[in-house]
Structure formats: C-alpha cells, structure tokens
Amino acid sequence: MHRPAVARTLPLLTVVAALVSTGAAPPAATGTPAPPVKVPVAAGYGGAVASVDADASAAGIAVLRSGGNAVDAAVATAAALGVTEPYSAGIGGGGYLVFYDARSHRVHTVDGRETAPATATETLFQENGAPIPFAEGQTSGLGVGVPGTPATWRTALDAWGSRSLGSLLKPAEKLARDGFTVDSTFRAQTEANQDRFKDFPDTAKLFLPGGALPVVGSTFKNPDLAATYAELARKGTGALYRGPLAEDIVRAVRTPPVDPAATRKVRPGDLTTGDLRAYATKRQEPTRVGYRGLDVYSMAPSSSGGTTVGEALNILERTDVSKLSEAQYMHRFIEASRISFADRGRWVGDPAAVDVPTRELLSQRFADSRACLIKPDRTLTSPLAPGDPRHPVPCATTGQAGPTTYEGENTTHLTVADRWGNVVSYTLTIESTGGSAITVPGRGFLLNNELTDFSFAPAAPGVPDPNLPGPGKRPRSSMSPTIVLDDGRPVLAVGSPGGATIITTVLQTLTGHLDRGLPLVDAIAAPRASQRNQTTTELEPGLWNSPLRAELEALGQAFRQNPEIGAATGVQRLPDGRWLAAAETSRRGGGSAMVVHPRGNP
C-alpha cells in the first residue's frame, strides 16, 4: 500500500482565509469590541482552536496566548460553548475527551459519559411491557443521566492541565453575564424547541422571554449560568455532585418544573443525590488502529466511535482508495459503514455492564473477514447481520440482523493544539437539541436527555442488545473524538456532532483527507453520506443533486435526503511547524477556526 502525503497544498481560498484570520475582529468604529470573526480555516504558530462558535474559540485562544496548554484551552472553550451552544452542550451533559501528550507521545482518554440512576432496569423506558413513545423519554426527567461534563474538566485538569478551573471559567462567566450576539442558528434551534420550552417556566423565561423568540443580532444574557459558573469556580466541580446545586438538579429531575397549564405528559425521573455523589469519570486506554502507516486513536466503549470508525478503516485498509473512481470510493465507504454498524449494534455497550470484545472488533483479521462481503458491482442489504469478532469466518454473518436504534443528532465538538504539540479532541453533548428541555431553576443550564441513547427495548426480538438500560450504566454513544499520529507525532485531530452520523462524518473526513487528497477544511466541507445499517443511506443535497447518486443507484444503493449531517472541526500539524485549524464553511452557520499567531514567527 502506498503511504499518502498527510500534508496537502492549500487551495487559494484556504490560504486567503488563513492570512486574514487574526483570532478576533478589530474594535468597531464606536470603540466597543466587535464579536470575533467566524472563519473556517486559519494557519499559524503558537497553537490553534476550532469549534462551531467564534466566542468559544476566542476563549480558548486567549488561554493559549497567555501560556495555558491545550487541556486548559479545551476547558475554557467547552465552558464558553455551554453559554453560546446551550442546546448542544453544557454542564448538564457529558462527553469524551481524547488527549495527546507531547512529552510522552502517548494518547489518553477521559470517559465523561452520563450514567443511569442506580435504580434503572432494562425496562426503564417501558410501560405495560411496551416501549413508551420516544418524545415522552426525551422531554422528561426519566431521560436525564448524571452529568459528566464538570467531572471531565476536573479529571483532565488534574492530570494534564496547568491552570486553575476558576481562571478557565472566567471567560465563559463573563460571556454569560454580558451576553453574546444571537445568530440565525441559535434562533432556529430555539424555534424548533419552542413547543417544548414553553411548557417549562424556567426554560421559557430564559430562552423565550416574554414568549418571543430571540431576535437575530440581539444580545442574549444568562446571569443564572454566570452565577453557577462563579460557584463552580469558587467551590470546584464537586459542587455539582453534592450540596445545593446537586439537590436542585435532583429536584428538577424527580419533580419536573412543568407549567400547570401544559398538556404535555412529562414523566419524572428517579435520579438521587446518591447517584450524583457516586459519579466518576473513567481514564482508559484509547482505541488504536493502523491506517496507511498512521496510528488512529479514538474513544473505547462506552462510546462506539473508536471501534466503529476503527473497524471501517480496517475494512478499507486493503484497498487503495486513492485510486478508485469517485463512485467506487463512495460505494466502498458506504459498505464499510454498513458492516461496521452491524457489528456495533450486536457487540458494543458499556463494558462495565456487558462483555465488549473491543480488541477483536479492532483486529485486522476480523475486518478482512467482513471486507470480503463488499462487491464492486452490487450493494449489501440492510439490516445486515453481524459477524463474530471472536471467531471470524470469511464473508460470513452470525445470528439475526438488528436495526440501528435512534440517537439524537445534536452535540458539539472542539479541537485544540498548543505550542508544545499537545492536542485535545473533545466531543460533548446534552443529546437532543435542547436536551430534556428542563432548565434547572435558578441555575441557567439545561439537563441532558442522554438516557434515551439506550435501547428502549431490544432492537429486534431475540437479538442480544448490549445497550439496554441498567443501574449506573452508561448509554452507548457514537461520539468519535479522534487523533492521528505519524511515528508518535500528531498529524491531525477531528471530531463532529451528529448522533450516530458522527461515526460516518469522522470516517468520511479521514478518508477524504488521507486517501482522496482533500485539504482538511475541504474534507470537512465535502457533502456527506451516512449509512448506519439501514435500508437507505442519507445524503446531503450536494450528493443528492449530483450525477454521482445515479451511478451509485446503478450499483443498488438507495438513498434518502438529509439537509445537514454533522458539524466537524479539526486541527492539523503542517510540515513547516504551523498549526492549521479547520471548521465548517456553512453547516450550522459555519464554524470558527483560530490560531495564536496567524502571521510570521511565534
């Protein structure tokens, strides 16, 4: 196999964007600071930050500029996203952090996934022997897991940080107090949740003041969240897991603060202060696969991201994807995704509760036994039955096929690199857009509905399902924060939101860059496809409206349209020592890429 060039010549628009990006806009003519400028790509020295939001990226850059490291900047960026992206992430949710330590050349991970109450059973989302409607799990106390985000920050800072939590929360606290400028994405997400939000007085007061949607260009303030951040800065993140704040969370879950006039059925949850006190993150080994001579690291279960992206890369490893036609490349990508999702559904859950064959799923032997199912002239049928990673049989499937269960598509991702070469890839979420819709009264943040990532019932009758609820169990995730190394040195880091589409987004971005030669920002911007062991593959309009669709349909592929899949960010180490930060050019209104020193030497 050829070894691809991992650094590419940047197209003219990319170079121009990198040159004009300074990380912040100049002062406005009135003398008041203008909000940071959103650009999708920037290159320079001293470190880089990429996120969906300019205020959040600017918070991370400020930390790097003042001498903080990548972990410090990641926490500051994440805290700011809790202000400006409150429907995607925040201290009411959880996530996964992958860290490359430049000193040891090792990759570490933190599992900050939410956990179910100690009383949870496999029938958590069932009533009279049948699954409840998804909407009743989503907008309820029943779907709320113990938040993991504050504990993730504490774990990462204790292990690798150089700044205090209090100092890193200051930019986000100020942003919440002084406000940020409402954009069209924030307004649209509020409007999409308007019917849910209006049924919770505290949520309506915060996000629908006076019953009206926020106006684009107006300033949105969240003084309650500013006060909550100030409390965490004084007391530490433990304040969320014990004491008055923990009691407020439990009260909101067990007795959801619903408008008495609402007709919505809002089920209470069973979360206790004991569940919050018992919460702990997990430091664990990352997943690793070799691909084109590079080492690709990501999250091990409870996330399925590392195993599923890793298996798909292993399936593609035996084919020189760079030499395929566009149609054959996309066909192979779709089929590798289909196969790896079939295996994910059967084998991946929380390893503390079920036996997950992680090593076997990531073996090249197993991938080869599955890759031979792919034919260049025809399409596999979904739902495809899984293989047995412990006893691989070439071109065979084992047992009954199970469909992929639903996952909410909202989350956020950030990537950071610092002057010393440390890298963070961090995906965090509250699950659905707007989470549970429950704002903790007086605290300014939404609670997650992450437990709805569990299967409400076995995915198919008689098929073993490793993702059923259980006491203290972490629901399976698709979050795939990824770092790629070349001989122990960082090449790039990527990740995305998007529920189960996260896996295919990361896979397509990696193959687009490493195999197809796209600059990182173009690999992120490329129109996406997402196959998740379903009868049809989702296509964004750029592929739906292209001649490529007809070529793939001639091979038996079937499609449905999705207007937008994911919202990736990444960083890349360039051959001259600069960092390149890349984000979306248009999805979610475009992302924000910044570097510390855009021009000249550090």
Coordinates of C-alpha atoms in Angstrom, one line a residue:
M1 CA 0.0 0.0 0.0
H2 CA 1.2 3.5 -0.7
R3 CA 1.8 5.9 2.1
P4 CA -0.2 9.0 1.5
A5 CA 1.1 12.5 1.9
V6 CA -0.6 13.8 5.0
A7 CA 0.1 17.5 4.3
R8 CA -1.6 19.0 1.2
T9 CA -1.2 22.1 -0.8
L10 CA -3.8 24.6 0.4
P11 CA -6.2 26.0 -2.2
L12 CA -6.2 29.7 -2.8
L13 CA -9.3 30.4 -0.7
T14 CA -7.9 28.5 2.2
V15 CA -4.6 30.5 2.1
V16 CA -6.5 33.8 1.9
A17 CA -8.7 32.8 4.9
A18 CA -5.7 31.8 6.9
L19 CA -3.9 35.1 6.2
V20 CA -6.8 37.2 7.2
S21 CA -7.7 35.3 10.3
T22 CA -6.4 37.0 13.4
G23 CA -8.5 35.3 16.0
A24 CA -10.6 38.3 16.8
A25 CA -12.1 41.3 14.9
P26 CA -10.7 44.8 15.3
P27 CA -12.6 47.2 17.5
A28 CA -15.7 48.5 16.0
A29 CA -15.9 52.1 14.9
T30 CA -17.9 53.0 18.0
G31 CA -15.0 51.9 20.2
T32 CA -16.8 48.9 21.6
P33 CA -15.3 45.5 20.8
A34 CA -16.9 43.7 17.9
P35 CA -17.6 40.0 18.3
P36 CA -14.9 37.6 17.0
V37 CA -15.0 37.0 13.3
K38 CA -16.0 33.5 12.1
V39 CA -13.6 32.0 9.5
P40 CA -13.5 28.3 8.7
V41 CA -9.7 27.9 8.5
A42 CA -6.6 29.5 10.0
A43 CA -2.9 28.6 10.0
G44 CA -0.1 29.9 12.2
Y45 CA 2.0 29.3 15.2
G46 CA 1.5 29.1 19.0
G47 CA -1.5 26.8 18.9
A48 CA -4.9 26.5 17.4
V49 CA -8.6 26.2 18.3
A50 CA -11.5 25.1 16.2
S51 CA -15.1 25.0 17.3
V52 CA -18.6 25.9 16.0
D53 CA -18.6 29.3 17.7
A54 CA -16.3 32.3 17.5
D55 CA -16.7 33.4 21.1
A56 CA -15.8 29.9 22.3
S57 CA -12.8 29.6 20.0
A58 CA -11.6 33.1 21.2
A59 CA -11.8 32.0 24.8
G60 CA -9.5 29.0 24.0
I61 CA -7.1 31.2 22.0
A62 CA -6.9 33.7 24.9
V63 CA -5.8 30.8 27.2
L64 CA -3.2 29.6 24.8
R65 CA -1.9 33.2 24.2
S66 CA -1.5 33.6 28.0
G67 CA 0.6 30.5 28.3
G68 CA -2.0 27.8 29.0
N69 CA -1.9 24.4 27.4
A70 CA -4.3 22.5 25.2
V71 CA -6.2 21.0 28.1
D72 CA -6.6 24.4 29.7
A73 CA -7.9 25.9 26.4
A74 CA -10.2 23.0 25.8
V75 CA -11.9 23.5 29.2
A76 CA -12.3 27.2 28.6
T77 CA -13.7 26.6 25.1
A78 CA -16.1 24.0 26.3
A79 CA -17.3 26.3 29.1
A80 CA -17.9 29.1 26.6
L81 CA -19.8 26.6 24.4
G82 CA -22.1 25.9 27.4
V83 CA -23.1 29.6 27.1
T84 CA -23.4 30.1 23.3
E85 CA -24.4 26.5 22.4
P86 CA -26.7 25.7 25.3
Y87 CA -28.9 23.4 23.3
S88 CA -25.9 21.2 22.3
A89 CA -23.7 21.1 25.4
G90 CA -23.1 22.4 28.9
I91 CA -22.6 21.3 32.5
G92 CA -25.9 19.4 32.4
G93 CA -24.4 16.9 29.9
G94 CA -21.4 14.8 29.3
G95 CA -18.8 13.7 26.7
Y96 CA -15.5 12.2 25.8
L97 CA -12.0 13.8 25.7
V98 CA -9.0 12.4 23.9
F99 CA -5.6 14.0 24.7
Y100 CA -2.2 13.6 23.1
D101 CA 0.7 14.3 25.5
A102 CA 3.6 15.7 23.5
R103 CA 6.0 14.9 26.3
S104 CA 5.3 11.2 26.5
H105 CA 4.0 10.8 22.9
R106 CA 1.0 8.9 24.4
V107 CA -2.7 9.3 23.9
H108 CA -5.1 9.3 26.9
T109 CA -8.9 9.4 27.1
V110 CA -11.5 10.5 29.6
D111 CA -14.9 8.9 29.5
G112 CA -17.3 11.6 30.9
R113 CA -20.5 9.9 29.7
E114 CA -23.6 10.3 31.8
T115 CA -24.8 7.4 33.9
A116 CA -28.2 6.0 34.7
P117 CA -29.7 6.0 38.2
A118 CA -28.8 3.1 40.5
T119 CA -32.5 2.0 40.2
A120 CA -32.5 1.8 36.4
T121 CA -33.5 -1.5 34.9
E122 CA -33.9 -2.8 31.3
T123 CA -37.5 -1.7 31.4
L124 CA -36.7 1.9 32.2
F125 CA -38.4 3.2 29.1
Q126 CA -41.2 0.6 29.0
E127 CA -44.8 0.7 30.3
N128 CA -47.1 -2.4 30.4
G129 CA -44.4 -4.3 28.5
A130 CA -44.1 -1.9 25.6
P131 CA -41.7 1.0 24.9
I132 CA -43.0 4.4 25.6
P133 CA -43.0 7.0 22.8
F134 CA -39.6 8.5 22.2
A135 CA -40.9 12.0 22.8
E136 CA -42.0 11.0 26.3
G137 CA -38.5 9.8 27.1
Q138 CA -36.9 12.8 25.5
T139 CA -38.8 15.6 27.3
S140 CA -38.8 14.1 30.8
G141 CA -36.9 13.5 34.0
L142 CA -36.8 9.9 33.0
G143 CA -34.2 10.5 30.3
V144 CA -31.8 12.5 32.4
G145 CA -28.5 10.9 33.3
V146 CA -25.9 12.1 35.9
P147 CA -24.0 14.9 34.1
G148 CA -20.3 14.1 33.4
T149 CA -19.0 17.3 31.9
P150 CA -17.8 19.1 35.1
A151 CA -16.2 15.9 36.3
T152 CA -14.5 15.6 32.9
W153 CA -13.0 19.1 33.2
R154 CA -11.7 18.2 36.7
T155 CA -10.2 14.9 35.6
A156 CA -8.4 16.4 32.6
L157 CA -7.1 19.5 34.5
D158 CA -5.9 17.3 37.4
A159 CA -4.0 15.0 35.0
W160 CA -2.7 17.4 32.4
G161 CA -3.8 21.0 33.0
S162 CA -1.7 23.9 34.1
R163 CA -4.4 26.5 35.1
S164 CA -7.0 26.5 37.8
L165 CA -10.6 25.8 36.9
G166 CA -11.6 29.1 38.3
S167 CA -9.4 31.1 35.9
L168 CA -10.6 29.0 33.0
L169 CA -14.3 29.6 33.8
K170 CA -13.9 33.4 33.9
P171 CA -14.3 34.0 30.1
A172 CA -17.5 31.9 30.0
E173 CA -18.8 33.5 33.2
K174 CA -18.3 36.9 31.6
L175 CA -19.8 35.8 28.3
A176 CA -22.9 34.6 30.2
R177 CA -23.2 37.8 32.2
D178 CA -22.5 40.3 29.4
G179 CA -24.2 38.2 26.7
F180 CA -23.4 37.1 23.1
T181 CA -24.9 38.0 19.8
V182 CA -27.8 35.9 18.6
D183 CA -27.3 34.3 15.2
S184 CA -29.7 32.6 12.8
T185 CA -28.7 29.1 14.0
F186 CA -29.5 29.9 17.7
R187 CA -32.8 31.4 16.7
A188 CA -33.7 28.4 14.5
Q189 CA -32.8 25.9 17.2
T190 CA -34.9 27.9 19.7
E191 CA -37.8 27.9 17.3
A192 CA -37.5 24.2 16.8
N193 CA -37.8 23.7 20.5
Q194 CA -40.4 26.4 21.2
D195 CA -43.3 23.9 21.9
R196 CA -41.2 22.0 24.4
F197 CA -39.6 25.1 26.0
K198 CA -42.9 26.9 26.7
D199 CA -44.1 24.0 28.9
F200 CA -41.3 24.7 31.4
P201 CA -41.5 28.2 33.0
D202 CA -37.8 28.4 33.8
T203 CA -36.8 27.3 30.3
A204 CA -39.3 29.7 28.7
K205 CA -38.2 32.6 30.9
L206 CA -34.6 32.1 29.8
F207 CA -34.9 31.2 26.1
L208 CA -38.4 32.7 25.2
P209 CA -38.5 35.9 27.3
G210 CA -42.0 37.4 27.0
G211 CA -43.0 34.4 24.9
A212 CA -41.0 35.6 21.9
L213 CA -38.1 34.0 20.0
P214 CA -34.7 35.7 20.3
V215 CA -34.0 38.2 17.6
V216 CA -31.0 37.7 15.3
G217 CA -28.4 40.4 16.2
S218 CA -29.8 40.9 19.7
T219 CA -27.7 40.2 22.9
F220 CA -28.6 37.0 24.8
K221 CA -27.6 37.1 28.5
N222 CA -27.7 34.2 31.1
P223 CA -27.0 35.7 34.5
D224 CA -28.1 32.5 36.3
L225 CA -25.4 30.5 34.4
A226 CA -22.9 33.2 35.1
A227 CA -23.6 32.7 38.8
T228 CA -23.4 28.9 38.5
Y229 CA -20.0 29.1 36.8
A230 CA -18.9 31.5 39.6
E231 CA -20.0 28.9 42.2
L232 CA -18.1 26.2 40.4
A233 CA -15.0 28.4 40.2
R234 CA -15.1 29.0 44.0
K235 CA -16.1 25.5 45.1
G236 CA -14.8 23.3 42.4
T237 CA -16.8 20.9 40.1
G238 CA -17.7 18.8 43.1
A239 CA -20.3 21.4 43.9
L240 CA -22.4 20.0 41.1
Y241 CA -22.3 16.5 42.6
R242 CA -23.0 17.3 46.2
G243 CA -24.7 20.2 48.0
P244 CA -27.3 22.7 47.0
L245 CA -26.6 22.5 43.2
A246 CA -26.9 18.7 43.3
E247 CA -30.1 19.0 45.2
D248 CA -31.5 21.4 42.7
I249 CA -30.7 19.0 39.8
V250 CA -32.3 16.1 41.6
R251 CA -35.4 18.1 42.4
A252 CA -35.8 19.2 38.7
V253 CA -35.5 15.5 37.6
R254 CA -37.8 14.0 40.2
T255 CA -40.4 16.7 40.1
P256 CA -40.0 18.3 36.6
P257 CA -40.9 22.0 36.9
V258 CA -43.8 21.9 34.3
D259 CA -46.2 24.7 33.6
P260 CA -49.5 23.7 35.3
A261 CA -51.4 24.7 32.2
A262 CA -49.2 22.4 30.0
T263 CA -50.9 19.3 28.5
R264 CA -47.6 17.5 27.8
K265 CA -47.0 14.3 29.7
V266 CA -43.7 14.8 31.4
R267 CA -42.5 11.7 33.3
P268 CA -40.4 12.1 36.5
G269 CA -37.0 10.5 36.8
D270 CA -35.5 8.5 39.6
L271 CA -32.2 10.3 40.0
T272 CA -30.9 10.8 43.6
T273 CA -28.3 12.8 45.3
G274 CA -26.5 9.5 45.9
D275 CA -26.3 8.9 42.1
L276 CA -24.6 12.3 41.8
R277 CA -22.2 11.6 44.6
A278 CA -21.3 8.2 43.1
Y279 CA -20.4 9.6 39.7
A280 CA -16.9 9.2 38.4
T281 CA -15.2 9.7 35.1
K282 CA -13.1 6.9 33.6
R283 CA -9.5 7.2 32.5
Q284 CA -9.0 4.4 30.0
E285 CA -6.9 3.3 27.0
P286 CA -7.9 4.7 23.6
T287 CA -8.8 2.5 20.7
R288 CA -6.0 2.3 18.1
V289 CA -5.8 1.1 14.5
G290 CA -3.1 1.4 11.9
Y291 CA -4.2 3.1 8.6
R292 CA -1.9 3.9 5.7
G293 CA 1.1 3.8 8.0
L294 CA -0.5 6.1 10.5
D295 CA -1.9 5.4 14.0
V296 CA -5.6 6.4 14.5
Y297 CA -6.7 6.8 18.2
S298 CA -10.2 7.4 19.5
M299 CA -12.6 6.5 22.3
A300 CA -13.1 3.0 23.5
P301 CA -16.5 1.8 24.8
S302 CA -18.8 3.1 26.3
S303 CA -18.5 5.1 23.1
S304 CA -18.8 3.0 19.9
G305 CA -17.0 5.7 18.0
G306 CA -13.5 4.3 18.2
T307 CA -14.5 0.7 17.5
T308 CA -16.8 1.5 14.6
V309 CA -14.6 4.1 12.9
G310 CA -11.6 1.8 13.5
E311 CA -13.3 -1.3 12.1
A312 CA -14.4 0.6 9.0
L313 CA -10.8 1.9 8.4
N314 CA -9.5 -1.6 8.8
I315 CA -12.1 -2.8 6.2
L316 CA -10.9 -0.1 3.8
E317 CA -7.2 -0.7 4.6
R318 CA -6.8 -3.4 2.0
T319 CA -8.0 -1.2 -0.9
D320 CA -6.0 1.6 -2.4
V321 CA -8.9 4.1 -2.0
S322 CA -6.9 6.9 -3.6
K323 CA -7.1 5.2 -7.0
L324 CA -10.8 4.5 -7.0
S325 CA -13.3 6.4 -9.0
E326 CA -15.5 8.8 -7.0
A327 CA -18.4 6.3 -7.3
Q328 CA -16.3 3.3 -6.2
Y329 CA -14.8 5.3 -3.3
M330 CA -18.3 6.3 -2.1
H331 CA -19.6 2.8 -2.6
R332 CA -16.8 1.3 -0.5
F333 CA -17.2 4.0 2.1
I334 CA -21.0 3.2 2.4
E335 CA -20.5 -0.5 2.6
A336 CA -17.7 -0.3 5.2
S337 CA -20.0 1.9 7.3
R338 CA -22.9 -0.6 6.9
I339 CA -20.8 -3.5 8.0
S340 CA -19.2 -1.8 11.0
F341 CA -22.6 -0.5 12.2
A342 CA -24.0 -4.1 12.0
D343 CA -21.2 -5.2 14.3
R344 CA -21.5 -2.2 16.6
G345 CA -25.2 -2.9 17.2
R346 CA -24.5 -6.5 18.3
W347 CA -21.4 -6.1 20.4
V348 CA -20.9 -2.6 21.8
G349 CA -22.3 -1.3 25.1
D350 CA -21.0 -0.2 28.4
P351 CA -18.1 -2.5 29.2
A352 CA -18.8 -2.2 32.9
A353 CA -22.1 -3.9 32.3
V354 CA -21.6 -6.1 29.2
D355 CA -18.7 -8.0 27.7
V356 CA -17.5 -6.0 24.8
P357 CA -14.8 -7.6 22.5
T358 CA -13.0 -4.4 21.8
R359 CA -9.7 -5.9 20.8
E360 CA -11.3 -8.4 18.5
L361 CA -13.6 -5.8 16.8
L362 CA -10.4 -3.8 16.0
S363 CA -8.4 -6.7 14.7
Q364 CA -7.4 -6.7 11.0
R365 CA -8.3 -10.4 10.8
F366 CA -11.9 -9.6 11.7
A367 CA -12.0 -6.6 9.3
D368 CA -10.7 -8.8 6.5
S369 CA -13.4 -11.4 7.2
R370 CA -16.0 -8.7 6.8
A371 CA -14.4 -6.8 3.9
C372 CA -14.9 -9.7 1.5
L373 CA -18.7 -9.1 1.7
I374 CA -18.2 -5.9 -0.3
K375 CA -18.6 -6.3 -4.1
P376 CA -17.8 -3.5 -6.5
D377 CA -20.9 -4.2 -8.6
R378 CA -23.7 -4.6 -6.0
T379 CA -24.9 -3.4 -2.7
L380 CA -25.4 -5.3 0.6
T381 CA -28.9 -5.4 2.1
S382 CA -29.7 -3.8 5.5
P383 CA -30.2 -4.6 8.2
L384 CA -27.1 -6.7 7.7
A385 CA -26.4 -9.4 10.3
P386 CA -23.3 -9.0 12.4
G387 CA -20.1 -11.0 12.3
D388 CA -18.4 -12.7 15.3
P389 CA -15.2 -10.9 16.1
R390 CA -14.0 -13.7 18.4
H391 CA -14.4 -16.3 15.7
P392 CA -14.1 -14.6 12.3
V393 CA -15.3 -16.6 9.3
P394 CA -14.6 -15.0 5.9
C395 CA -17.7 -13.5 4.3
A396 CA -20.0 -14.9 7.0
T397 CA -22.6 -13.3 9.2
T398 CA -23.7 -14.6 12.6
G399 CA -27.1 -14.5 14.1
Q400 CA -30.0 -12.2 13.3
A401 CA -29.7 -8.7 12.0
G402 CA -30.7 -5.8 14.2
P403 CA -31.6 -2.3 13.1
T404 CA -29.7 0.7 14.3
T405 CA -31.6 2.5 17.1
Y406 CA -32.3 6.2 17.1
E407 CA -29.8 8.7 18.5
G408 CA -30.3 12.5 18.8
E409 CA -28.3 14.5 16.3
N410 CA -27.1 17.4 18.4
T411 CA -23.8 17.7 20.2
T412 CA -20.7 19.9 19.7
H413 CA -17.0 19.2 19.1
L414 CA -13.8 21.2 19.6
T415 CA -10.2 20.6 18.8
V416 CA -7.2 22.3 20.3
A417 CA -3.4 22.2 19.9
D418 CA -0.8 24.2 21.8
R419 CA 2.7 25.5 21.2
W420 CA 4.2 22.4 22.8
G421 CA 2.4 20.0 20.5
N422 CA -0.2 18.8 22.9
V423 CA -3.6 18.1 21.2
V424 CA -7.2 17.7 22.5
S425 CA -10.1 16.3 20.6
Y426 CA -13.3 16.7 22.7
T427 CA -16.9 15.9 21.9
L428 CA -19.6 17.0 24.5
T429 CA -23.4 16.9 24.4
I430 CA -26.7 17.1 26.2
E431 CA -28.1 14.7 23.5
S432 CA -31.1 16.1 21.6
T433 CA -31.2 19.7 20.6
G434 CA -32.3 21.3 23.8
G435 CA -31.7 18.2 25.8
S436 CA -34.6 17.3 28.1
A437 CA -35.9 20.9 27.8
I438 CA -35.7 21.1 31.6
T439 CA -33.7 24.1 32.9
V440 CA -32.6 23.7 36.5
P441 CA -34.5 26.5 38.2
G442 CA -32.2 29.4 39.0
R443 CA -29.1 27.7 37.6
G444 CA -29.3 28.7 33.9
F445 CA -28.5 25.3 32.2
L446 CA -30.5 22.6 30.5
L447 CA -30.4 19.0 31.7
N448 CA -29.5 16.2 29.2
N449 CA -31.8 13.5 27.9
E450 CA -28.9 11.2 27.4
L451 CA -30.5 8.0 28.7
T452 CA -32.6 8.0 25.6
D453 CA -29.5 6.7 23.8
F454 CA -30.2 3.4 25.5
S455 CA -32.4 1.0 23.5
F456 CA -36.0 1.3 24.8
A457 CA -36.4 -2.4 24.1
P458 CA -34.2 -5.0 22.3
A459 CA -33.6 -3.7 18.8
A460 CA -35.1 -6.9 17.4
P461 CA -36.9 -9.7 19.1
G462 CA -34.5 -12.5 20.1
V463 CA -31.4 -10.4 19.2
P464 CA -29.0 -9.7 22.1
D465 CA -28.8 -6.0 22.7
P466 CA -25.8 -4.7 24.7
N467 CA -27.3 -1.2 25.0
L468 CA -30.3 -1.8 27.3
P469 CA -30.6 0.4 30.4
G470 CA -29.1 -0.8 33.7
P471 CA -28.1 0.5 37.1
G472 CA -25.4 3.1 36.9
K473 CA -24.9 2.1 33.2
R474 CA -23.5 4.4 30.5
P475 CA -25.6 4.5 27.4
R476 CA -23.8 3.7 24.2
S477 CA -22.5 6.7 22.3
S478 CA -21.3 7.4 18.8
M479 CA -19.0 10.3 19.8
S480 CA -15.7 9.8 17.9
P481 CA -13.1 12.3 19.0
T482 CA -10.0 11.2 17.0
I483 CA -6.3 11.9 16.9
V484 CA -4.0 10.7 14.2
L485 CA -0.2 10.2 14.8
D486 CA 2.7 9.6 12.5
D487 CA 5.5 7.9 14.3
G488 CA 4.3 9.2 17.6
R489 CA 3.8 12.8 16.4
P490 CA 0.4 14.4 15.7
V491 CA -0.8 14.7 12.2
L492 CA -4.4 15.8 12.7
A493 CA -7.3 15.6 15.1
V494 CA -11.0 15.6 14.1
G495 CA -14.5 15.1 15.6
S496 CA -18.1 16.0 15.0
P497 CA -21.6 16.2 16.5
G498 CA -24.5 14.4 14.9
G499 CA -25.6 11.4 16.9
A500 CA -24.9 8.1 15.0
T501 CA -23.8 10.2 12.0
I502 CA -20.8 11.3 14.0
I503 CA -19.1 8.0 13.1
T504 CA -19.7 8.3 9.3
T505 CA -18.7 12.0 9.4
V506 CA -15.4 11.3 11.0
L507 CA -14.7 8.3 8.7
Q508 CA -15.5 10.4 5.6
T509 CA -13.4 13.3 6.8
L510 CA -10.4 11.0 7.5
T511 CA -10.6 9.2 4.2
G512 CA -11.3 12.4 2.3
H513 CA -8.1 13.9 3.6
L514 CA -5.8 10.9 3.9
D515 CA -6.9 9.0 0.8
R516 CA -8.6 11.4 -1.5
G517 CA -6.1 14.3 -1.0
L518 CA -8.5 16.9 0.1
P519 CA -7.2 19.7 2.3
L520 CA -8.6 19.3 5.8
V521 CA -11.1 22.2 5.5
D522 CA -12.3 20.8 2.2
A523 CA -12.6 17.3 3.6
I524 CA -14.8 18.8 6.4
A525 CA -16.9 20.8 3.9
A526 CA -17.4 18.0 1.4
P527 CA -21.1 16.8 1.0
R528 CA -21.7 13.8 3.3
A529 CA -23.3 10.4 3.1
S530 CA -24.2 8.4 6.2
Q531 CA -25.1 4.7 6.1
R532 CA -25.8 3.1 9.5
N533 CA -27.0 -0.4 8.6
Q534 CA -30.3 1.0 7.4
T535 CA -32.2 0.3 4.2
T536 CA -31.3 3.7 2.8
T537 CA -28.2 5.9 3.1
E538 CA -28.6 9.6 4.0
L539 CA -27.2 12.1 1.5
E540 CA -26.7 15.8 1.9
P541 CA -28.0 17.9 -1.0
G542 CA -24.6 18.2 -2.6
L543 CA -24.6 14.5 -3.2
W544 CA -28.3 14.1 -3.7
N545 CA -28.3 16.5 -6.6
S546 CA -25.1 15.2 -8.2
P547 CA -24.6 12.7 -11.0
L548 CA -22.8 10.5 -8.5
R549 CA -26.2 9.5 -7.0
A550 CA -27.3 7.8 -10.2
E551 CA -24.0 6.0 -10.5
L552 CA -24.4 4.6 -7.0
E553 CA -28.1 3.7 -7.6
A554 CA -27.0 1.7 -10.5
L555 CA -25.0 -0.4 -8.1
G556 CA -28.1 -1.0 -5.9
Q557 CA -27.6 1.8 -3.4
A558 CA -30.8 3.5 -2.1
F559 CA -30.9 7.0 -0.6
R560 CA -32.9 9.5 1.4
Q561 CA -32.1 13.1 1.8
N562 CA -30.8 14.8 4.9
P563 CA -30.3 18.6 4.7
E564 CA -27.3 18.7 7.1
I565 CA -25.1 16.0 8.6
G566 CA -22.7 16.8 11.4
A567 CA -20.5 19.9 12.1
A568 CA -16.9 18.8 12.2
T569 CA -13.8 20.6 13.4
G570 CA -10.1 19.7 13.2
V571 CA -6.6 20.7 13.7
Q572 CA -3.6 19.7 11.6
R573 CA 0.2 20.0 12.0
L574 CA 1.7 21.4 8.9
P575 CA 5.2 20.4 7.7
D576 CA 6.7 23.9 8.5
G577 CA 5.6 23.6 12.1
R578 CA 2.5 25.7 11.9
W579 CA -0.9 24.5 13.1
L580 CA -3.9 24.6 10.9
A581 CA -7.4 24.9 12.4
A582 CA -10.4 23.9 10.3
A583 CA -14.1 24.1 10.8
E584 CA -17.3 24.0 8.8
T585 CA -17.7 26.5 5.9
S586 CA -21.5 26.5 6.1
R587 CA -23.1 23.8 8.3
R588 CA -24.6 25.3 11.5
G589 CA -23.8 28.8 10.1
G590 CA -20.1 27.9 9.7
G591 CA -17.5 27.2 12.3
S592 CA -14.7 29.2 13.9
A593 CA -11.0 28.4 13.3
M594 CA -8.4 30.4 15.1
V595 CA -4.6 30.3 15.8
V596 CA -2.5 32.3 18.3
H597 CA -0.1 33.8 15.8
P598 CA -1.5 33.9 12.3
R599 CA 1.5 35.5 10.6
G600 CA 5.2 35.2 10.9
N601 CA 7.1 33.5 13.7
P602 CA 5.7 32.7 17.1

